[in-house]
Tab-separated table of C-alpha atoms in Angstrom:
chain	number	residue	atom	x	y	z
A	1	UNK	CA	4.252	24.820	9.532
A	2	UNK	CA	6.403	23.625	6.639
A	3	UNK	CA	6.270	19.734	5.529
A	4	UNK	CA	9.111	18.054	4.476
A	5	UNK	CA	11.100	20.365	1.320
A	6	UNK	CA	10.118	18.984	-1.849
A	7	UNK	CA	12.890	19.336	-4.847
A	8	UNK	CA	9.772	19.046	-7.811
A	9	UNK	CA	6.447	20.988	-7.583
A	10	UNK	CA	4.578	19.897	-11.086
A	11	UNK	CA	1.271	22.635	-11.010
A	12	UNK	CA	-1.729	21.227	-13.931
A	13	UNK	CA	-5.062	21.617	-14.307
A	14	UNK	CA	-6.092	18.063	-14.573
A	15	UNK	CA	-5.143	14.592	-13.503
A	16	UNK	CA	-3.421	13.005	-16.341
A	17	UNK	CA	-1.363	16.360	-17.023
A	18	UNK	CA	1.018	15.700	-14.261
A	19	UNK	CA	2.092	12.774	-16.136
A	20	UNK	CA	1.832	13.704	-19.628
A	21	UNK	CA	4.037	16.581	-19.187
A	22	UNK	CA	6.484	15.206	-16.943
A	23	UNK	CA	5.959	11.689	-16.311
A	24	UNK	CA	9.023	10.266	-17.774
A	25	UNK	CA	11.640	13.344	-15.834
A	26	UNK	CA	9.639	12.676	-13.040
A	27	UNK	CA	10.635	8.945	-12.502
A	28	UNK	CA	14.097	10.074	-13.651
A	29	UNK	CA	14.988	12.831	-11.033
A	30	UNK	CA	12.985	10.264	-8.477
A	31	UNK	CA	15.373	7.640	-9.144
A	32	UNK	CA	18.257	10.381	-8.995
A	33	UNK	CA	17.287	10.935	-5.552
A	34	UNK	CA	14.505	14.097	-6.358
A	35	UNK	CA	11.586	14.322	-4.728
A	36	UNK	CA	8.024	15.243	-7.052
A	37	UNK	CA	4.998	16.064	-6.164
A	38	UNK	CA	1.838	17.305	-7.830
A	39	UNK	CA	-0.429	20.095	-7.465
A	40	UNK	CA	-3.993	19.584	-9.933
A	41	UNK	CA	-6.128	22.423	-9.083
A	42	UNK	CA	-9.170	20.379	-11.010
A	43	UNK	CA	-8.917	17.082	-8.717
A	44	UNK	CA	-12.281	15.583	-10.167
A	45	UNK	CA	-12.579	17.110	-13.331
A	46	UNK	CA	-16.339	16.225	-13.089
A	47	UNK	CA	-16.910	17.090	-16.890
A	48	UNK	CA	-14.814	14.800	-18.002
A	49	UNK	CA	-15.921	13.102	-20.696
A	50	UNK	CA	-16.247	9.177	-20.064
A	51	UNK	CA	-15.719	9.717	-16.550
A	52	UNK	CA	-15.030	7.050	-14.311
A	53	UNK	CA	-16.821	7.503	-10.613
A	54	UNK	CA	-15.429	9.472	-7.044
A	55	UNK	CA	-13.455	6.515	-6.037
A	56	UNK	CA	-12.114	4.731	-9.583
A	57	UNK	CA	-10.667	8.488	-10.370
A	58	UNK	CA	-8.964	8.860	-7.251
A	59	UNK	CA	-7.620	5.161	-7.445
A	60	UNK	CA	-6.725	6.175	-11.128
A	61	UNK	CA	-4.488	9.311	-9.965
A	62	UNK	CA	-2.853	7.307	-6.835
A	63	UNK	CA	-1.659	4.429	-9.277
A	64	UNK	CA	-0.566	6.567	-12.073
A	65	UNK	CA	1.421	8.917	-9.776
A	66	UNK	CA	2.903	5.790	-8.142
A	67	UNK	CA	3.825	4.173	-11.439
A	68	UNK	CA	6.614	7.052	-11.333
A	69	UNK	CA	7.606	7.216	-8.137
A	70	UNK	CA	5.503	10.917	-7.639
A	71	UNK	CA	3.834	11.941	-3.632
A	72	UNK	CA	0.565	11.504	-3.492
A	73	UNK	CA	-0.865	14.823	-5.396
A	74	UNK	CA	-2.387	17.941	-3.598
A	75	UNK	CA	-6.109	17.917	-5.209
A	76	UNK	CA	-7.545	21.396	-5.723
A	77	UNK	CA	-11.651	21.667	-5.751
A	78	UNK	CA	-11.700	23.988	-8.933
A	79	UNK	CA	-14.121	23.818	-11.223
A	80	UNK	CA	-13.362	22.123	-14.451
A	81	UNK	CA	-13.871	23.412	-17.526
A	82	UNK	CA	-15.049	26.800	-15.745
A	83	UNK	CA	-11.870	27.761	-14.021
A	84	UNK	CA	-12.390	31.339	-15.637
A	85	UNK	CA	-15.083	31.865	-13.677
A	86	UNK	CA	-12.527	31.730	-10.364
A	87	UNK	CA	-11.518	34.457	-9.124
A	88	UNK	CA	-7.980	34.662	-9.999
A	89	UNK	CA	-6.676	35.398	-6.578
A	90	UNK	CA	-8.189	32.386	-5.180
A	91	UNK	CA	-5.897	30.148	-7.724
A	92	UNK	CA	-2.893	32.396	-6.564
A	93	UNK	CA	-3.067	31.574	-3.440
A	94	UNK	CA	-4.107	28.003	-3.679
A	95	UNK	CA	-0.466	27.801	-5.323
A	96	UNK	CA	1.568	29.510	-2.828
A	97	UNK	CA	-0.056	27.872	-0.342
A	98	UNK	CA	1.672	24.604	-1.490
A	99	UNK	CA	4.746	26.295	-2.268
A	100	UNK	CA	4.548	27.650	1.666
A	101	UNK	CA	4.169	23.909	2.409
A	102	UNK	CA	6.479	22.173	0.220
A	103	UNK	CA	9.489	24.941	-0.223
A	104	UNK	CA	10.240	23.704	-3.721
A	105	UNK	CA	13.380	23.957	-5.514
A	106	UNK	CA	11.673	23.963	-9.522
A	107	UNK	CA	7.941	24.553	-10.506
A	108	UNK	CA	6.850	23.274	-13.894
A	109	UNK	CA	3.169	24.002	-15.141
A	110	UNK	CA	1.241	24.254	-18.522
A	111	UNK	CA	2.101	26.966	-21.334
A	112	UNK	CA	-0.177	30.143	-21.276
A	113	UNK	CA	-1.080	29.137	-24.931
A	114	UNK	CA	-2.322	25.977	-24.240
A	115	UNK	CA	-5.732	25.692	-25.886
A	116	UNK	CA	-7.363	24.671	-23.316
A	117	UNK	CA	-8.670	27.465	-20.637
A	118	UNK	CA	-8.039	25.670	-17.467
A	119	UNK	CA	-4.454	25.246	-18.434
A	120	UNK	CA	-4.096	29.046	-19.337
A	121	UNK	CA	-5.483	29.758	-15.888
A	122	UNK	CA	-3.308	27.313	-14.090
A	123	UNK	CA	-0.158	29.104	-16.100
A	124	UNK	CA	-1.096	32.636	-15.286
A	125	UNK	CA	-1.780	31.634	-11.490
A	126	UNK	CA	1.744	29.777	-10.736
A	127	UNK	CA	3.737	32.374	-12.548
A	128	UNK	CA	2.121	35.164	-10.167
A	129	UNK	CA	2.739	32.457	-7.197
A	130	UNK	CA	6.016	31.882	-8.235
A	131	UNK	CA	7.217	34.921	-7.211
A	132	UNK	CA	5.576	35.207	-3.675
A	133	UNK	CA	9.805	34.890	-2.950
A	134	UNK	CA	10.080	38.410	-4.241
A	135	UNK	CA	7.125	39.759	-1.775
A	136	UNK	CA	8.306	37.949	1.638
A	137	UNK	CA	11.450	37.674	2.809
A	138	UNK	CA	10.115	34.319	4.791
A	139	UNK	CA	9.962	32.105	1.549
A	140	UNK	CA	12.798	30.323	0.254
A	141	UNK	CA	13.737	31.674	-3.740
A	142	UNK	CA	12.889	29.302	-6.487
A	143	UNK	CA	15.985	28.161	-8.243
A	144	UNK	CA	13.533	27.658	-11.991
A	145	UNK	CA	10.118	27.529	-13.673
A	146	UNK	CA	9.245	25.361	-16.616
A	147	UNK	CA	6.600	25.329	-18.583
A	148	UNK	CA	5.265	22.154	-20.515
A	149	UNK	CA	3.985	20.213	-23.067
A	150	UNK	CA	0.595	18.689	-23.134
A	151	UNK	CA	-0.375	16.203	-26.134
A	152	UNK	CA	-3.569	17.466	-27.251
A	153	UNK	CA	-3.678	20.546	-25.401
A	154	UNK	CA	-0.393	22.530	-26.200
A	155	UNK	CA	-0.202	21.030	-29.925
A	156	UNK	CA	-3.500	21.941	-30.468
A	157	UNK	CA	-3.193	26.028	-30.158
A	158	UNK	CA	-3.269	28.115	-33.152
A	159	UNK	CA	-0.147	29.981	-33.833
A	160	UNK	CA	-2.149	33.094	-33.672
A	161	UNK	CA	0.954	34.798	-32.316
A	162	UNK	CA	4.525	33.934	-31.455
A	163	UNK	CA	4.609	33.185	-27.846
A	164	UNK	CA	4.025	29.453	-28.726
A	165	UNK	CA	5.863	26.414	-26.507
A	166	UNK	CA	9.325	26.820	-27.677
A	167	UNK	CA	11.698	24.001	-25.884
A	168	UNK	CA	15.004	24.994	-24.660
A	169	UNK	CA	15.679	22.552	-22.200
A	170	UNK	CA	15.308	18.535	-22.703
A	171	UNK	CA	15.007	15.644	-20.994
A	172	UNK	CA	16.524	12.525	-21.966
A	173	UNK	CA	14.038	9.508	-20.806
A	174	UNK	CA	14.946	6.705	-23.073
A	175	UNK	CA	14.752	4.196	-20.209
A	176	UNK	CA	11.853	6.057	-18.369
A	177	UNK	CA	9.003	6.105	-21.408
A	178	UNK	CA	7.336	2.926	-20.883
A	179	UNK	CA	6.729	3.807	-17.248
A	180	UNK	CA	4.945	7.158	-18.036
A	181	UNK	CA	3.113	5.089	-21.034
A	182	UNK	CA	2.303	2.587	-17.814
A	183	UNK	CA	1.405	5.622	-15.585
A	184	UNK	CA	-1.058	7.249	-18.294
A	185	UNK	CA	-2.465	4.076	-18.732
A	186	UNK	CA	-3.831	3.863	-15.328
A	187	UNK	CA	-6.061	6.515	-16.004
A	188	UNK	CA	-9.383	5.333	-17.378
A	189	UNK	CA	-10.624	6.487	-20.821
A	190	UNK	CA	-7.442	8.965	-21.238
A	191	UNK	CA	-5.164	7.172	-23.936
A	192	UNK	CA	-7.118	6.644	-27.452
A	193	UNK	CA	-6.177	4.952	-30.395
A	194	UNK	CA	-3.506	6.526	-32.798
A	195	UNK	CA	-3.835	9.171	-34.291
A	196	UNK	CA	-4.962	10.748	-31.338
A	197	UNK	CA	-2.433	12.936	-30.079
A	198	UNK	CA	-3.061	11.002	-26.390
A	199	UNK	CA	-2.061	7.422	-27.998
A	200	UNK	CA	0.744	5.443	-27.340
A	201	UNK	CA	2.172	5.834	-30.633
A	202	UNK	CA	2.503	9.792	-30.687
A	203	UNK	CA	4.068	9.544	-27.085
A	204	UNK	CA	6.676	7.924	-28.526
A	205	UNK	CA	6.754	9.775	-31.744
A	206	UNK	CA	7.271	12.943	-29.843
A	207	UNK	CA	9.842	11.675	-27.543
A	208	UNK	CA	11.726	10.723	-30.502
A	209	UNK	CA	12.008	13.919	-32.213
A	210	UNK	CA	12.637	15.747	-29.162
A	211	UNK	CA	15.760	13.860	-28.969
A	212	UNK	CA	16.438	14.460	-32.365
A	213	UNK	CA	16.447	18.208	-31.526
A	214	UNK	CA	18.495	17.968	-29.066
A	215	UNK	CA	21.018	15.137	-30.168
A	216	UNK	CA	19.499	12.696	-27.611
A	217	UNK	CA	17.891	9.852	-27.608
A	218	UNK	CA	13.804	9.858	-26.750
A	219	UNK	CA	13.037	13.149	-24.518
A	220	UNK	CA	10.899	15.481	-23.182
A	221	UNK	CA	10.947	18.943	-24.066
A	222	UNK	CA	10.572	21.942	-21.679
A	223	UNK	CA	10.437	25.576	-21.991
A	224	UNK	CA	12.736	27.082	-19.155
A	225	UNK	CA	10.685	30.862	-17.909
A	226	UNK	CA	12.827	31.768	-15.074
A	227	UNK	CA	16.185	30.704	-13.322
A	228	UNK	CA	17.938	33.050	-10.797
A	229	UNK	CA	21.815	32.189	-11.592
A	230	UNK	CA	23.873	29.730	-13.622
């Protein structure tokens, strides 16, 4: 049975992703009348540096994702850190399963050169689920698929090749940045002090020239993978 159709499925790794890559559009297309909900396959990321315990982490991820306005996430059982070790399959079809659910009209999710391996995993697995559409005629088409930007995860690959995040589409979230700087801040131990790429000054340092590209004012940047028409 299908829940209620939800317009934004955001698919990370990790808590904190969800609102690092689309925290401030989130509580935009909320406000607009969208619906968002999240989908982190690692829910208790239990190498975690600094860590807080079972119950402050899920408080942590409730308040964040309430700061801006998000459903209360689906949280995966994944292992952290080790999400190579899972068999891919079992990540495809922990996706679909939500996208069977939730009959979403957009999927956003990491880049596939993220440096860090869970995120690569989680990109790989939602770009296979996104197209359970094309294999059943029962499931709803996806209008678009976006991938991400992660501060300290996607500006931390190597430009080993040239399938690096390249924006194309941007958000402007002037008057929604403190509230994902709020949300993030619920989360124990995640922001550091600048010049950490996680700190609140680089947030805003990022947002800035992501407007400049695109002749807005503070943004977020995504890199659109897939729509079906214009």
């Amino acid at each position: 049975m299908r829940h209620m159709k939800v317009t934004n499925l955001v698919v990370v790794a990790h808590p904190d992703d969800e609102i690092l890559g689309f925290g401030a559009t989130g509580a935009k297309l909320v406000e607009q009348g969208e619906s968002v909900l999240p989908v982190i396959l690692c829910g208790n990321v239990d190498l975690r540096q600094h860590r807080p315990n079972d119950e402050q982490l899920y408080n942590d991820i409730i308040k964040a994702n309430k700061e801006v306005g998000f459903k209360e996430p689906v949280l995966g059982g994944f292992p952290n850190i080790r999400m190579n070790t899972t068999p891919h399959i079992e990540l495809v079809q922990f996706i679909e399963e939500q996208i069977l659910k939730y009959n979403p009209t957009r999927v956003f999710t990491h880049h596939p050169s993220d440096i860090n391996d869970d995120h690569k995993q989680v990109a790989h697995a939602t770009m296979a689920a996104a197209r359970l559409f094309q294999r059943r005629s029962d499931v709803n088409a996806l209008d678009s698929m976006y991938f991400m930007e992660i501060l300290s995860s996607t500006d931390w690959s190597f430009p080993y090749d040239s399938n690096g995040f390249t924006p194309n589409t941007f958000s402007e979230v002037e008057h929604y940045l403190e509230r994902k700087i709020k949300a993030l801040s619920h989360y124990r131990n995640v922001m550091r002090k600048f010049p950490h790429p996680r700190s609140e000054e680089v947030l805003k340092g990022l947002a800035a020239y992501r407007g400049g590209q695109s002749g807005q004012l503070y943004s977020e940047a995504f890199q659109l993978v897939f729509k079906r028409d214009i």
